[in-house]
Amino acid sequence: MRLLAAILLAAALVFAGAGCGNDEKPHEPVLTGDLVAGGTYDPAGHKGKVTVVNFWGSWCPPCRAEMPDLVKAYDDLKGDDVAFLGINVRDPNVDQAKAFVEQYKVPFPSIRDTQSKLALEFDVVPVNIPTTLILGKDGKPKKTFRSAVLEPDLVAAVREVLGSG
């Protein structure tokens, strides 16, 4: 009986500690990759800045509805210490992504993420877009919008992150 109690106690201790691991990722995701417009994105362009990262797809109706607000927010914030970056998710054809960028006159660069690797690194479900993250100057997410965001809400959130250091 004592042996059974000891085994059960040992098992309970093992399972009790199973969920106590560190939830932090072993590394911060690196925002780099091939650009929709051609070339490769250099992450030095946003280092030390508050960065707005928008995950979008040309096939996504809410993304199309949201993009004019993102362009307005970019125009409102371009004098501040803020960078904008688009992440094109699941568009297998670069021409579709280019047409989207041209149609909405997107003024900021967009990385192609056809396999959704960057999306998953930032805990963005690739079918749950648009998603917009605001990264602090340290590169860590400070705010997340998991649906289309309006320009006034995005500008206010970015200014809040800018003000918090």
mmCIF file with all atom_site columns, N, CA and C in Angstrom, residues 2 9 19 22 29 32 38 45 56 81 103-104 109 136 141 147 151 153 159-160 162:
data_model
loop_
_atom_site.group_PDB
_atom_site.id
_atom_site.type_symbol
_atom_site.label_atom_id
_atom_site.label_alt_id
_atom_site.label_comp_id
_atom_site.label_asym_id
_atom_site.label_entity_id
_atom_site.label_seq_id
_atom_site.pdbx_PDB_ins_code
_atom_site.Cartn_x
_atom_site.Cartn_y
_atom_site.Cartn_z
_atom_site.occupancy
_atom_site.B_iso_or_equiv
_atom_site.pdbx_formal_charge
_atom_site.auth_seq_id
_atom_site.auth_comp_id
_atom_site.auth_asym_id
_atom_site.auth_atom_id
_atom_site.pdbx_PDB_model_num
ATOM 1  N N  . ARG A 1 2   ? 1.958  1.213  0.805   1.00 0.00 ? 2   ARG A N  1
ATOM 2  C CA . ARG A 1 2   ? 2.861  2.366  0.841   1.00 0.00 ? 2   ARG A CA 1
ATOM 3  C C  . ARG A 1 2   ? 3.518  2.586  -0.516  1.00 0.00 ? 2   ARG A C  1
ATOM 4  N N  . LEU A 1 9   ? 2.085  9.595  -5.490  1.00 0.00 ? 9   LEU A N  1
ATOM 5  C CA . LEU A 1 9   ? 2.646  10.881 -5.093  1.00 0.00 ? 9   LEU A CA 1
ATOM 6  C C  . LEU A 1 9   ? 3.686  11.345 -6.105  1.00 0.00 ? 9   LEU A C  1
ATOM 7  N N  . GLY A 1 19  ? 2.949  21.813 -16.354 1.00 0.00 ? 19  GLY A N  1
ATOM 8  C CA . GLY A 1 19  ? 2.436  23.047 -16.935 1.00 0.00 ? 19  GLY A CA 1
ATOM 9  C C  . GLY A 1 19  ? 3.101  24.292 -16.408 1.00 0.00 ? 19  GLY A C  1
ATOM 10 N N  . ASN A 1 22  ? 8.109  28.066 -18.827 1.00 0.00 ? 22  ASN A N  1
ATOM 11 C CA . ASN A 1 22  ? 8.130  29.458 -19.225 1.00 0.00 ? 22  ASN A CA 1
ATOM 12 C C  . ASN A 1 22  ? 7.348  29.605 -20.526 1.00 0.00 ? 22  ASN A C  1
ATOM 13 N N  . PRO A 1 29  ? 10.663 36.878 -32.738 1.00 0.00 ? 29  PRO A N  1
ATOM 14 C CA . PRO A 1 29  ? 10.588 36.660 -34.182 1.00 0.00 ? 29  PRO A CA 1
ATOM 15 C C  . PRO A 1 29  ? 11.326 37.762 -34.936 1.00 0.00 ? 29  PRO A C  1
ATOM 16 N N  . THR A 1 32  ? 11.794 39.623 -41.304 1.00 0.00 ? 32  THR A N  1
ATOM 17 C CA . THR A 1 32  ? 12.576 39.704 -42.530 1.00 0.00 ? 32  THR A CA 1
ATOM 18 C C  . THR A 1 32  ? 11.980 38.745 -43.543 1.00 0.00 ? 32  THR A C  1
ATOM 19 N N  . GLY A 1 38  ? 9.551  43.223 -54.414 1.00 0.00 ? 38  GLY A N  1
ATOM 20 C CA . GLY A 1 38  ? 10.849 42.709 -54.840 1.00 0.00 ? 38  GLY A CA 1
ATOM 21 C C  . GLY A 1 38  ? 11.920 43.089 -53.833 1.00 0.00 ? 38  GLY A C  1
ATOM 22 N N  . GLY A 1 45  ? 15.432 48.705 -40.537 1.00 0.00 ? 45  GLY A N  1
ATOM 23 C CA . GLY A 1 45  ? 14.542 49.834 -40.795 1.00 0.00 ? 45  GLY A CA 1
ATOM 24 C C  . GLY A 1 45  ? 13.553 50.108 -39.679 1.00 0.00 ? 45  GLY A C  1
ATOM 25 N N  . TRP A 1 56  ? -2.141 40.732 -43.711 1.00 0.00 ? 56  TRP A N  1
ATOM 26 C CA . TRP A 1 56  ? -3.221 40.901 -44.676 1.00 0.00 ? 56  TRP A CA 1
ATOM 27 C C  . TRP A 1 56  ? -3.105 39.892 -45.815 1.00 0.00 ? 56  TRP A C  1
ATOM 28 N N  . ASP A 1 81  ? 8.265  58.478 -34.441 1.00 0.00 ? 81  ASP A N  1
ATOM 29 C CA . ASP A 1 81  ? 9.270  57.406 -34.480 1.00 0.00 ? 81  ASP A CA 1
ATOM 30 C C  . ASP A 1 81  ? 8.568  56.059 -34.642 1.00 0.00 ? 81  ASP A C  1
ATOM 31 N N  . GLN A 1 103 ? -3.536 48.921 -55.799 1.00 0.00 ? 103 GLN A N  1
ATOM 32 C CA . GLN A 1 103 ? -4.917 49.386 -55.717 1.00 0.00 ? 103 GLN A CA 1
ATOM 33 C C  . GLN A 1 103 ? -5.133 50.293 -54.509 1.00 0.00 ? 103 GLN A C  1
ATOM 34 N N  . TYR A 1 104 ? -4.557 49.923 -53.372 1.00 0.00 ? 104 TYR A N  1
ATOM 35 C CA . TYR A 1 104 ? -4.771 50.692 -52.141 1.00 0.00 ? 104 TYR A CA 1
ATOM 36 C C  . TYR A 1 104 ? -3.649 51.688 -51.862 1.00 0.00 ? 104 TYR A C  1
ATOM 37 N N  . PRO A 1 109 ? 6.312  48.957 -46.796 1.00 0.00 ? 109 PRO A N  1
ATOM 38 C CA . PRO A 1 109 ? 6.697  47.665 -47.380 1.00 0.00 ? 109 PRO A CA 1
ATOM 39 C C  . PRO A 1 109 ? 5.864  46.518 -46.817 1.00 0.00 ? 109 PRO A C  1
ATOM 40 N N  . GLY A 1 136 ? 6.556  47.387 -29.467 1.00 0.00 ? 136 GLY A N  1
ATOM 41 C CA . GLY A 1 136 ? 7.269  48.459 -28.792 1.00 0.00 ? 136 GLY A CA 1
ATOM 42 C C  . GLY A 1 136 ? 8.667  48.619 -29.368 1.00 0.00 ? 136 GLY A C  1
ATOM 43 N N  . PRO A 1 141 ? 5.449  42.614 -28.774 1.00 0.00 ? 141 PRO A N  1
ATOM 44 C CA . PRO A 1 141 ? 4.071  43.074 -28.971 1.00 0.00 ? 141 PRO A CA 1
ATOM 45 C C  . PRO A 1 141 ? 3.519  43.780 -27.732 1.00 0.00 ? 141 PRO A C  1
ATOM 46 N N  . SER A 1 147 ? -8.882 41.973 -35.619 1.00 0.00 ? 147 SER A N  1
ATOM 47 C CA . SER A 1 147 ? -9.908 42.241 -36.634 1.00 0.00 ? 147 SER A CA 1
ATOM 48 C C  . SER A 1 147 ? -9.520 43.571 -37.278 1.00 0.00 ? 147 SER A C  1
ATOM 49 N N  . GLU A 1 151 ? -8.656 53.832 -38.343 1.00 0.00 ? 151 GLU A N  1
ATOM 50 C CA . GLU A 1 151 ? -7.526 54.769 -38.220 1.00 0.00 ? 151 GLU A CA 1
ATOM 51 C C  . GLU A 1 151 ? -7.464 55.463 -36.856 1.00 0.00 ? 151 GLU A C  1
ATOM 52 N N  . ASP A 1 153 ? -8.520 54.542 -33.916 1.00 0.00 ? 153 ASP A N  1
ATOM 53 C CA . ASP A 1 153 ? -8.167 53.579 -32.867 1.00 0.00 ? 153 ASP A CA 1
ATOM 54 C C  . ASP A 1 153 ? -6.699 53.172 -32.964 1.00 0.00 ? 153 ASP A C  1
ATOM 55 N N  . ARG A 1 159 ? 0.108  55.933 -30.306 1.00 0.00 ? 159 ARG A N  1
ATOM 56 C CA . ARG A 1 159 ? 0.563  57.062 -29.466 1.00 0.00 ? 159 ARG A CA 1
ATOM 57 C C  . ARG A 1 159 ? 0.667  56.641 -28.002 1.00 0.00 ? 159 ARG A C  1
ATOM 58 N N  . GLU A 1 160 ? -0.221 55.761 -27.568 1.00 0.00 ? 160 GLU A N  1
ATOM 59 C CA . GLU A 1 160 ? -0.138 55.239 -26.201 1.00 0.00 ? 160 GLU A CA 1
ATOM 60 C C  . GLU A 1 160 ? 1.159  54.446 -26.014 1.00 0.00 ? 160 GLU A C  1
ATOM 61 N N  . LEU A 1 162 ? 3.885  54.759 -27.831 1.00 0.00 ? 162 LEU A N  1
ATOM 62 C CA . LEU A 1 162 ? 4.986  55.728 -27.913 1.00 0.00 ? 162 LEU A CA 1
ATOM 63 C C  . LEU A 1 162 ? 5.186  56.432 -26.575 1.00 0.00 ? 162 LEU A C  1
#
